[in-house]
Amino acid sequence: MTNIDIADLDCIYLTYDEPQQEEFWVKIRNMVPWAKRVNGVKGSDAAHKAAADASETERFILIDGDNLPDAKFFNLTLELENPDYLKAVFRWRARNHVNGLMYGNGGLSSWTREHVWNMRTHEATDGRTETEVEFCFDPLYWSMHDCYSTTYPNGSPKQAWRAGFREGVKMCLDRGRRPSLGEFRDRVHQRNLDHLTIWHNVGLDVDQGAWAIAGARMGTYKTMLTDWDYREVQSFDNLEQIWDSINGIDPGELIVQYQTQLQTQLDLPMNILLPKESEFFKHHYRGNWHNQGVMVREIDVIRKHEGW
Amino acid sequence: MTDNTTIFLDFWQNYQWPDTIPTTYKLYHNGDGEPITYSVEDLSGNYIDITADEFLSADMNVVVKDKKIHKIVVTRLSKLKPNNDTGTACHPNDITVIVNNDQPHKLWCLTHDKY
């Protein structure tokens, strides 16, 4: 067993074009004075490698540009039980400020430099379907149960649209592959469909929430109901082009535009919540959430729950 | 058109976009001008408006005077020095051993110098 105090690890704040990055950087530095910042590196793979290069410790903590950690996280200790733990990447949940979802998207993570330097994802895909869109299918990429931060993907219309669009695409996929219309319900994990539905309908109570909803609906529509190449979702340049094509359009129009087709062709619930309803939903959704320990994995909880 | 679409469109037609509030950077300080925190939020207490660069530097080694930031340039050096008259009686060969004044000793005193 190897114990590592998180406070002994380097902490990298990874920013690109997030509108709130300067404000968050000051808050993070107040919380974690030893934090370092890697800014403006284009592409997820290159940015992660730059973060690894900046770290002076073999294992390091990564904070995404739109994330604010809970200060208590830095008082915790990682208990690494065996060699797998020593090599693994941990991704903890984050609370999403727009829609209240609580999963790995935008959450704190802990990487080893070796893992980052060796990984091939997104832009540097090795050709496997799983790695073309997401790196979470790596067996040493562990989704953790606990939640230690809040993600704010709504600093501007573009940021909110992009966050919704990306999740609207990714939540449709079956291990990185687009399912057929017939497979959609059966093959896409139920939890993904739950998350997708919440992205599609919740968030009008916060700034730019309408753009996040419009983005999520558009992402799902383009992925499942057009011949658009969903692998383009990882390219910021391609997302920029799509954004340019809709910039200036009222997000309310986009929300309504995709509603009927998503409902009739994919049988997705289109039931947008007004601001008060969104606020109510977020207040009560996961209202009784309790962390179980920084090293508890999602799979451990599922196994316990299902009696494996 | 579904009921929900109608409800949404009714809402959206009357939707007022929130005013875009430009980010202002602030340095909060106590009444004596000593910095408390840098923030973009509206907190209670004394503050001055500062530039984005000043906000980014988040320098706590400053003092606020006349609504402006002044860098503290005084260096204060604290040091233990031997003293003939006052101070703590320590063993003549080991400062970490405190002794009584009636035992052989050397007096050591903490001094504060400004440069």
GROMACS .gro file of C-alpha atoms in nm:
model
  423
    1MET     CA    1   0.000   0.000   0.000
    2THR     CA    2   0.133   0.342  -0.097
    3ASN     CA    3  -0.024   0.649   0.056
    4ILE     CA    4   0.014   0.985  -0.116
    5ASP     CA    5  -0.114   1.309   0.030
    6ILE     CA    6  -0.282   1.503  -0.250
    7ALA     CA    7  -0.114   1.813  -0.109
    8ASP     CA    8   0.220   1.654  -0.203
    9LEU     CA    9   0.123   1.626  -0.570
   10ASP     CA   10   0.172   1.888  -0.834
   11CYS     CA   11  -0.153   2.045  -0.941
   12ILE     CA   12  -0.198   2.170  -1.297
   13TYR     CA   13  -0.475   2.408  -1.404
   14LEU     CA   14  -0.538   2.343  -1.774
   15THR     CA   15  -0.696   2.633  -1.960
   16TYR     CA   16  -0.766   2.712  -2.323
   17ASP     CA   17  -1.035   2.970  -2.396
   18GLU     CA   18  -1.263   2.942  -2.092
   19PRO     CA   19  -1.406   3.290  -2.021
   20GLN     CA   20  -1.374   3.254  -1.644
   21GLN     CA   21  -1.018   3.121  -1.641
   22GLU     CA   22  -0.850   3.430  -1.484
   23GLU     CA   23  -1.107   3.449  -1.205
   24PHE     CA   24  -1.082   3.075  -1.140
   25TRP     CA   25  -0.702   3.083  -1.151
   26VAL     CA   26  -0.690   3.335  -0.867
   27LYS     CA   27  -0.934   3.126  -0.665
   28ILE     CA   28  -0.738   2.809  -0.732
   29ARG     CA   29  -0.410   2.973  -0.636
   30ASN     CA   30  -0.565   3.090  -0.311
   31MET     CA   31  -0.671   2.731  -0.249
   32VAL     CA   32  -0.363   2.556  -0.388
   33PRO     CA   33  -0.067   2.795  -0.378
   34TRP     CA   34   0.159   2.538  -0.545
   35ALA     CA   35  -0.070   2.504  -0.848
   36LYS     CA   36   0.074   2.558  -1.195
   37ARG     CA   37  -0.110   2.667  -1.505
   38VAL     CA   38  -0.083   2.538  -1.860
   39ASN     CA   39  -0.264   2.774  -2.095
   40GLY     CA   40  -0.354   2.783  -2.462
   41VAL     CA   41  -0.233   2.442  -2.579
   42LYS     CA   42  -0.461   2.335  -2.863
   43GLY     CA   43  -0.601   1.983  -2.862
   44SER     CA   44  -0.676   1.758  -2.571
   45ASP     CA   45  -0.387   1.521  -2.629
   46ALA     CA   46  -0.126   1.795  -2.664
   47ALA     CA   47  -0.268   1.984  -2.367
   48HIS     CA   48  -0.253   1.678  -2.143
   49LYS     CA   49   0.105   1.615  -2.248
   50ALA     CA   50   0.195   1.977  -2.174
   51ALA     CA   51   0.041   1.935  -1.830
   52ALA     CA   52   0.249   1.621  -1.774
   53ASP     CA   53   0.559   1.809  -1.882
   54ALA     CA   54   0.479   2.085  -1.632
   55SER     CA   55   0.442   1.843  -1.344
   56GLU     CA   56   0.746   1.780  -1.129
   57THR     CA   57   0.579   1.489  -0.952
   58GLU     CA   58   0.516   1.158  -1.130
   59ARG     CA   59   0.147   1.168  -1.031
   60PHE     CA   60  -0.032   1.499  -1.059
   61ILE     CA   61  -0.376   1.652  -1.020
   62LEU     CA   62  -0.543   1.809  -1.324
   63ILE     CA   63  -0.805   2.083  -1.301
   64ASP     CA   64  -1.000   2.166  -1.617
   65GLY     CA   65  -1.035   2.532  -1.712
   66ASP     CA   66  -1.401   2.562  -1.621
   67ASN     CA   67  -1.374   2.373  -1.292
   68LEU     CA   68  -1.356   2.499  -0.935
   69PRO     CA   69  -1.242   2.235  -0.686
   70ASP     CA   70  -1.370   2.193  -0.332
   71ALA     CA   71  -1.087   2.299  -0.101
   72LYS     CA   72  -1.125   1.988   0.114
   73PHE     CA   73  -1.004   1.771  -0.175
   74PHE     CA   74  -0.649   1.886  -0.115
   75ASN     CA   75  -0.652   1.755   0.242
   76LEU     CA   76  -0.721   1.398   0.130
   77THR     CA   77  -0.483   1.105   0.091
   78LEU     CA   78  -0.474   0.866  -0.205
   79GLU     CA   79  -0.437   0.509  -0.083
   80LEU     CA   80  -0.286   0.310  -0.367
   81GLU     CA   81  -0.340  -0.055  -0.283
   82ASN     CA   82  -0.146  -0.230  -0.558
   83PRO     CA   83   0.052  -0.169  -0.879
   84ASP     CA   84  -0.269  -0.108  -1.077
   85TYR     CA   85  -0.356   0.181  -0.849
   86LEU     CA   86  -0.007   0.323  -0.891
   87LYS     CA   87  -0.053   0.335  -1.269
   88ALA     CA   88  -0.422   0.426  -1.290
   89VAL     CA   89  -0.581   0.756  -1.385
   90PHE     CA   90  -0.854   0.869  -1.148
   91ARG     CA   91  -1.141   1.089  -1.263
   92TRP     CA   92  -1.373   1.216  -0.990
   93ARG     CA   93  -1.720   1.349  -1.050
   94ALA     CA   94  -1.803   1.719  -1.081
   95ARG     CA   95  -2.134   1.891  -1.020
   96ASN     CA   96  -2.248   2.060  -1.339
   97HIS     CA   97  -2.364   2.415  -1.268
   98VAL     CA   98  -2.593   2.422  -1.572
   99ASN     CA   99  -2.797   2.107  -1.523
  100GLY     CA  100  -2.699   1.954  -1.189
  101LEU     CA  101  -2.556   1.635  -1.339
  102MET     CA  102  -2.283   1.476  -1.134
  103TYR     CA  103  -2.042   1.262  -1.333
  104GLY     CA  104  -1.687   1.265  -1.463
  105ASN     CA  105  -1.743   1.535  -1.725
  106GLY     CA  106  -1.522   1.831  -1.631
  107GLY     CA  107  -1.418   1.677  -1.300
  108LEU     CA  108  -1.085   1.668  -1.117
  109SER     CA  109  -0.848   1.397  -1.229
  110SER     CA  110  -0.518   1.249  -1.126
  111TRP     CA  111  -0.274   1.125  -1.389
  112THR     CA  112   0.073   0.983  -1.399
  113ARG     CA  113   0.320   1.145  -1.633
  114GLU     CA  114   0.403   0.806  -1.780
  115HIS     CA  115   0.039   0.737  -1.863
  116VAL     CA  116  -0.003   1.073  -2.036
  117TRP     CA  117   0.317   1.046  -2.232
  118ASN     CA  118   0.217   0.699  -2.355
  119MET     CA  119  -0.150   0.758  -2.425
  120ARG     CA  120  -0.291   0.791  -2.773
  121THR     CA  121  -0.623   0.966  -2.781
  122HIS     CA  122  -0.839   1.192  -2.992
  123GLU     CA  123  -0.599   1.365  -3.230
  124ALA     CA  124  -0.339   1.090  -3.177
  125THR     CA  125  -0.577   0.799  -3.207
  126ASP     CA  126  -0.437   0.451  -3.260
  127GLY     CA  127  -0.727   0.367  -3.488
  128ARG     CA  128  -0.938   0.181  -3.233
  129THR     CA  129  -1.297   0.305  -3.233
  130GLU     CA  130  -1.289   0.355  -2.857
  131THR     CA  131  -1.003   0.604  -2.867
  132GLU     CA  132  -1.137   0.809  -3.155
  133VAL     CA  133  -1.369   1.013  -2.940
  134GLU     CA  134  -1.294   0.945  -2.577
  135PHE     CA  135  -1.012   0.807  -2.366
  136CYS     CA  136  -1.234   0.680  -2.085
  137PHE     CA  137  -1.226   0.326  -2.226
  138ASP     CA  138  -0.866   0.272  -2.121
  139PRO     CA  139  -0.871  -0.003  -1.855
  140LEU     CA  140  -0.649   0.209  -1.634
  141TYR     CA  141  -0.878   0.512  -1.662
  142TRP     CA  142  -1.094   0.482  -1.354
  143SER     CA  143  -1.419   0.664  -1.291
  144MET     CA  144  -1.433   0.742  -0.922
  145HIS     CA  145  -1.747   0.764  -0.714
  146ASP     CA  146  -1.690   1.081  -0.517
  147CYS     CA  147  -1.750   1.440  -0.622
  148TYR     CA  148  -1.502   1.713  -0.529
  149SER     CA  149  -1.568   2.005  -0.763
  150THR     CA  150  -1.816   2.208  -0.965
  151THR     CA  151  -1.787   2.263  -1.338
  152TYR     CA  152  -1.913   2.591  -1.488
  153PRO     CA  153  -1.935   2.539  -1.866
  154ASN     CA  154  -2.151   2.848  -1.920
  155GLY     CA  155  -1.915   3.145  -1.920
  156SER     CA  156  -2.022   3.250  -2.272
  157PRO     CA  157  -2.275   3.140  -2.536
  158LYS     CA  158  -2.005   2.956  -2.729
  159GLN     CA  159  -1.867   2.774  -2.427
  160ALA     CA  160  -2.214   2.666  -2.317
  161TRP     CA  161  -2.312   2.553  -2.667
  162ARG     CA  162  -1.985   2.363  -2.708
  163ALA     CA  163  -2.021   2.185  -2.374
  164GLY     CA  164  -2.377   2.081  -2.459
  165PHE     CA  165  -2.290   1.984  -2.814
  166ARG     CA  166  -2.000   1.760  -2.712
  167GLU     CA  167  -2.205   1.578  -2.451
  168GLY     CA  168  -2.502   1.561  -2.690
  169VAL     CA  169  -2.273   1.368  -2.924
  170LYS     CA  170  -2.077   1.156  -2.678
  171MET     CA  171  -2.377   1.042  -2.478
  172CYS     CA  172  -2.519   0.883  -2.794
  173LEU     CA  173  -2.220   0.664  -2.860
  174ASP     CA  174  -2.173   0.300  -2.771
  175ARG     CA  175  -1.811   0.261  -2.662
  176GLY     CA  176  -1.710   0.535  -2.899
  177ARG     CA  177  -1.914   0.406  -3.193
  178ARG     CA  178  -2.235   0.550  -3.332
  179PRO     CA  179  -2.518   0.299  -3.296
  180SER     CA  180  -2.781   0.260  -3.562
  181LEU     CA  181  -3.124   0.406  -3.494
  182GLY     CA  182  -3.244   0.058  -3.407
  183GLU     CA  183  -2.959  -0.001  -3.166
  184PHE     CA  184  -2.982   0.339  -3.002
  185ARG     CA  185  -3.212   0.247  -2.716
  186ASP     CA  186  -3.069  -0.100  -2.658
  187ARG     CA  187  -2.698  -0.033  -2.694
  188VAL     CA  188  -2.650   0.306  -2.532
  189HIS     CA  189  -2.614   0.265  -2.163
  190GLN     CA  190  -2.919   0.371  -1.964
  191ARG     CA  191  -2.713   0.615  -1.761
  192ASN     CA  192  -2.598   0.786  -2.079
  193LEU     CA  193  -2.959   0.826  -2.187
  194ASP     CA  194  -3.048   0.974  -1.849
  195HIS     CA  195  -2.763   1.221  -1.875
  196LEU     CA  196  -2.853   1.301  -2.235
  197THR     CA  197  -3.212   1.374  -2.143
  198ILE     CA  198  -3.104   1.610  -1.865
  199TRP     CA  199  -2.863   1.793  -2.097
  200HIS     CA  200  -3.154   1.828  -2.345
  201ASN     CA  201  -3.398   1.976  -2.097
  202VAL     CA  202  -3.243   2.136  -1.787
  203GLY     CA  203  -3.055   2.461  -1.735
  204LEU     CA  204  -3.269   2.760  -1.836
  205ASP     CA  205  -3.215   2.907  -1.488
  206VAL     CA  206  -2.846   2.992  -1.542
  207ASP     CA  207  -2.668   3.229  -1.780
  208GLN     CA  208  -2.633   3.076  -2.125
  209GLY     CA  209  -2.821   2.764  -2.014
  210ALA     CA  210  -3.036   2.788  -2.327
  211TRP     CA  211  -2.719   2.760  -2.536
  212ALA     CA  212  -2.614   2.443  -2.350
  213ILE     CA  213  -2.955   2.287  -2.414
  214ALA     CA  214  -2.951   2.394  -2.779
  215GLY     CA  215  -2.599   2.252  -2.817
  216ALA     CA  216  -2.691   1.918  -2.661
  217ARG     CA  217  -2.997   1.881  -2.884
  218MET     CA  218  -2.801   1.980  -3.192
  219GLY     CA  219  -2.519   1.737  -3.109
  220THR     CA  220  -2.757   1.447  -3.071
  221TYR     CA  221  -2.945   1.541  -3.386
  222LYS     CA  222  -2.631   1.567  -3.598
  223THR     CA  223  -2.489   1.241  -3.459
  224MET     CA  224  -2.794   1.021  -3.489
  225LEU     CA  225  -3.005   1.177  -3.760
  226THR     CA  226  -2.755   1.305  -4.017
  227ASP     CA  227  -2.446   1.164  -4.187
  228TRP     CA  228  -2.218   1.409  -4.008
  229ASP     CA  229  -1.893   1.245  -3.896
  230TYR     CA  230  -1.933   1.236  -3.518
  231ARG     CA  231  -1.554   1.196  -3.473
  232GLU     CA  232  -1.523   1.566  -3.560
  233VAL     CA  233  -1.649   1.639  -3.210
  234GLN     CA  234  -1.292   1.621  -3.080
  235SER     CA  235  -1.165   1.890  -3.314
  236PHE     CA  236  -1.196   2.240  -3.174
  237ASP     CA  237  -1.153   2.376  -3.527
  238ASN     CA  238  -1.451   2.177  -3.654
  239LEU     CA  239  -1.660   2.281  -3.354
  240GLU     CA  240  -1.561   2.640  -3.425
  241GLN     CA  241  -1.695   2.606  -3.779
  242ILE     CA  242  -2.024   2.463  -3.660
  243TRP     CA  243  -2.051   2.743  -3.405
  244ASP     CA  244  -1.983   3.003  -3.674
  245SER     CA  245  -2.268   2.854  -3.878
  246ILE     CA  246  -2.520   2.913  -3.601
  247ASN     CA  247  -2.375   3.218  -3.426
  248GLY     CA  248  -2.640   3.486  -3.430
  249ILE     CA  249  -2.930   3.244  -3.433
  250ASP     CA  250  -3.157   3.264  -3.130
  251PRO     CA  251  -3.091   2.955  -2.912
  252GLY     CA  252  -3.466   2.930  -2.851
  253GLU     CA  253  -3.511   2.863  -3.223
  254LEU     CA  254  -3.250   2.587  -3.214
  255ILE     CA  255  -3.409   2.428  -2.910
  256VAL     CA  256  -3.744   2.403  -3.086
  257GLN     CA  257  -3.595   2.314  -3.425
  258TYR     CA  258  -3.465   1.973  -3.312
  259GLN     CA  259  -3.740   1.894  -3.064
  260THR     CA  260  -3.981   1.701  -3.287
  261GLN     CA  261  -3.723   1.483  -3.462
  262LEU     CA  262  -3.543   1.388  -3.142
  263GLN     CA  263  -3.874   1.295  -2.990
  264THR     CA  264  -4.027   1.105  -3.279
  265GLN     CA  265  -3.720   0.937  -3.429
  266LEU     CA  266  -3.518   0.865  -3.114
  267ASP     CA  267  -3.802   0.851  -2.864
  268LEU     CA  268  -3.616   1.096  -2.642
  269PRO     CA  269  -3.823   1.292  -2.390
  270MET     CA  270  -3.837   1.655  -2.497
  271ASN     CA  271  -3.973   1.828  -2.194
  272ILE     CA  272  -3.777   2.144  -2.134
  273LEU     CA  273  -3.791   2.278  -1.779
  274LEU     CA  274  -3.850   2.650  -1.729
  275PRO     CA  275  -3.608   2.836  -1.498
  276LYS     CA  276  -3.797   2.773  -1.173
  277GLU     CA  277  -3.843   2.408  -1.265
  278SER     CA  278  -3.476   2.371  -1.354
  279GLU     CA  279  -3.379   2.526  -1.024
  280PHE     CA  280  -3.615   2.290  -0.842
  281PHE     CA  281  -3.479   1.988  -1.027
  282LYS     CA  282  -3.119   2.075  -0.946
  283HIS     CA  283  -3.197   2.140  -0.583
  284HIS     CA  284  -3.342   1.795  -0.536
  285TYR     CA  285  -3.149   1.587  -0.791
  286ARG     CA  286  -2.871   1.412  -0.601
  287GLY     CA  287  -2.988   1.607  -0.297
  288ASN     CA  288  -2.891   1.323  -0.067
  289TRP     CA  289  -2.552   1.265  -0.224
  290HIS     CA  290  -2.276   1.143   0.007
  291ASN     CA  291  -1.915   1.087  -0.081
  292GLN     CA  292  -1.787   0.745   0.019
  293GLY     CA  293  -1.412   0.789   0.010
  294VAL     CA  294  -1.164   0.935  -0.232
  295MET     CA  295  -1.047   0.591  -0.354
  296VAL     CA  296  -1.394   0.440  -0.404
  297ARG     CA  297  -1.456   0.366  -0.770
  298GLU     CA  298  -1.792   0.387  -0.944
  299ILE     CA  299  -1.762   0.019  -1.030
  300ASP     CA  300  -1.708  -0.070  -0.662
  301VAL     CA  301  -2.037   0.097  -0.573
  302ILE     CA  302  -2.219  -0.070  -0.863
  303ARG     CA  303  -2.081  -0.410  -0.761
  304LYS     CA  304  -2.189  -0.358  -0.403
  305HIS     CA  305  -2.532  -0.234  -0.509
  306GLU     CA  306  -2.591  -0.521  -0.749
  307GLY     CA  307  -2.439  -0.785  -0.523
  308TRP     CA  308  -2.158  -0.900  -0.756
  309MET     CA  309  -4.662   2.133  -3.168
  310THR     CA  310  -4.652   1.975  -2.824
  311ASP     CA  311  -4.774   2.141  -2.506
  312ASN     CA  312  -4.420   2.166  -2.384
  313THR     CA  313  -4.310   2.342  -2.702
  314THR     CA  314  -4.593   2.589  -2.664
  315ILE     CA  315  -4.505   2.652  -2.301
  316PHE     CA  316  -4.141   2.701  -2.392
  317LEU     CA  317  -4.218   2.937  -2.680
  318ASP     CA  318  -4.446   3.145  -2.457
  319PHE     CA  319  -4.167   3.171  -2.206
  320TRP     CA  320  -3.899   3.238  -2.465
  321GLN     CA  321  -4.087   3.516  -2.641
  322ASN     CA  322  -4.082   3.713  -2.318
  323TYR     CA  323  -3.736   3.607  -2.213
  324GLN     CA  324  -3.512   3.888  -2.100
  325TRP     CA  325  -3.147   3.812  -2.155
  326PRO     CA  326  -2.947   3.891  -1.843
  327ASP     CA  327  -2.748   4.212  -1.862
  328THR     CA  328  -2.388   4.149  -1.944
  329ILE     CA  329  -2.197   4.282  -1.648
  330PRO     CA  330  -1.836   4.362  -1.731
  331THR     CA  331  -1.589   4.192  -1.502
  332THR     CA  332  -1.444   4.427  -1.244
  333TYR     CA  333  -1.140   4.335  -1.044
  334LYS     CA  334  -1.120   4.434  -0.680
  335LEU     CA  335  -0.872   4.427  -0.397
  336TYR     CA  336  -1.044   4.408  -0.061
  337HIS     CA  337  -0.849   4.551   0.232
  338ASN     CA  338  -0.893   4.625   0.597
  339GLY     CA  339  -0.928   4.986   0.709
  340ASP     CA  340  -0.549   5.016   0.743
  341GLY     CA  341  -0.490   4.931   0.379
  342GLU     CA  342  -0.362   4.579   0.439
  343PRO     CA  343  -0.487   4.342   0.164
  344ILE     CA  344  -0.748   4.081   0.253
  345THR     CA  345  -0.828   3.922  -0.081
  346TYR     CA  346  -0.839   3.982  -0.455
  347SER     CA  347  -1.179   3.906  -0.604
  348VAL     CA  348  -1.413   3.967  -0.897
  349GLU     CA  349  -1.712   3.917  -0.670
  350ASP     CA  350  -1.908   4.170  -0.472
  351LEU     CA  351  -1.809   4.106  -0.113
  352SER     CA  352  -1.867   4.318   0.193
  353GLY     CA  353  -1.590   4.548   0.314
  354ASN     CA  354  -1.346   4.806   0.183
  355TYR     CA  355  -1.212   4.763  -0.167
  356ILE     CA  356  -1.048   4.944  -0.453
  357ASP     CA  357  -1.091   4.876  -0.824
  358ILE     CA  358  -0.776   4.741  -0.981
  359THR     CA  359  -0.653   4.641  -1.324
  360ALA     CA  360  -0.664   4.289  -1.464
  361ASP     CA  361  -0.284   4.271  -1.441
  362GLU     CA  362  -0.289   4.373  -1.075
  363PHE     CA  363  -0.562   4.115  -1.017
  364LEU     CA  364  -0.358   3.844  -1.187
  365SER     CA  365  -0.047   3.920  -0.985
  366ALA     CA  366  -0.259   3.892  -0.666
  367ASP     CA  367   0.033   4.037  -0.473
  368MET     CA  368  -0.027   4.033  -0.098
  369ASN     CA  369   0.295   4.224  -0.030
  370VAL     CA  370   0.123   4.558  -0.094
  371VAL     CA  371  -0.062   4.827   0.094
  372VAL     CA  372  -0.358   5.037  -0.023
  373LYS     CA  373  -0.312   5.413   0.004
  374ASP     CA  374  -0.522   5.680  -0.164
  375LYS     CA  375  -0.719   5.409  -0.346
  376LYS     CA  376  -0.405   5.282  -0.514
  377ILE     CA  377  -0.183   4.982  -0.466
  378HIS     CA  378   0.164   5.052  -0.331
  379LYS     CA  379   0.422   4.778  -0.326
  380ILE     CA  380   0.583   4.730   0.014
  381VAL     CA  381   0.953   4.774  -0.040
  382VAL     CA  382   1.066   4.763   0.321
  383THR     CA  383   1.245   4.443   0.402
  384ARG     CA  384   1.215   4.341   0.761
  385LEU     CA  385   1.479   4.109   0.893
  386SER     CA  386   1.436   3.931   1.223
  387LYS     CA  387   1.741   3.773   1.373
  388LEU     CA  388   1.864   3.636   1.703
  389LYS     CA  389   2.167   3.831   1.819
  390PRO     CA  390   2.379   3.813   2.134
  391ASN     CA  391   2.316   4.101   2.374
  392ASN     CA  392   2.503   4.213   2.683
  393ASP     CA  393   2.205   4.357   2.874
  394THR     CA  394   1.878   4.187   2.783
  395GLY     CA  395   1.759   3.866   2.633
  396THR     CA  396   1.721   3.499   2.715
  397ALA     CA  397   1.997   3.325   2.907
  398CYS     CA  398   2.134   3.036   2.701
  399HIS     CA  399   2.419   2.790   2.751
  400PRO     CA  400   2.741   2.961   2.635
  401ASN     CA  401   2.806   2.688   2.378
  402ASP     CA  402   2.451   2.590   2.278
  403ILE     CA  403   2.176   2.845   2.212
  404THR     CA  404   1.910   2.574   2.218
  405VAL     CA  405   1.969   2.511   2.591
  406ILE     CA  406   1.796   2.763   2.815
  407VAL     CA  407   1.967   2.810   3.152
  408ASN     CA  408   1.906   3.020   3.464
  409ASN     CA  409   2.062   3.363   3.488
  410ASP     CA  410   2.276   3.248   3.782
  411GLN     CA  411   2.439   2.978   3.569
  412PRO     CA  412   2.712   3.045   3.315
  413HIS     CA  413   2.527   3.190   3.016
  414LYS     CA  414   2.515   3.422   2.720
  415LEU     CA  415   2.213   3.648   2.656
  416TRP     CA  416   2.042   3.622   2.316
  417CYS     CA  417   1.779   3.865   2.191
  418LEU     CA  418   1.547   3.870   1.883
  419THR     CA  419   1.609   4.188   1.686
  420HIS     CA  420   1.405   4.339   1.402
  421ASP     CA  421   1.577   4.549   1.143
  422LYS     CA  422   1.423   4.734   0.850
  423TYR     CA  423   1.604   4.808   0.528
   0.00000   0.00000   0.00000
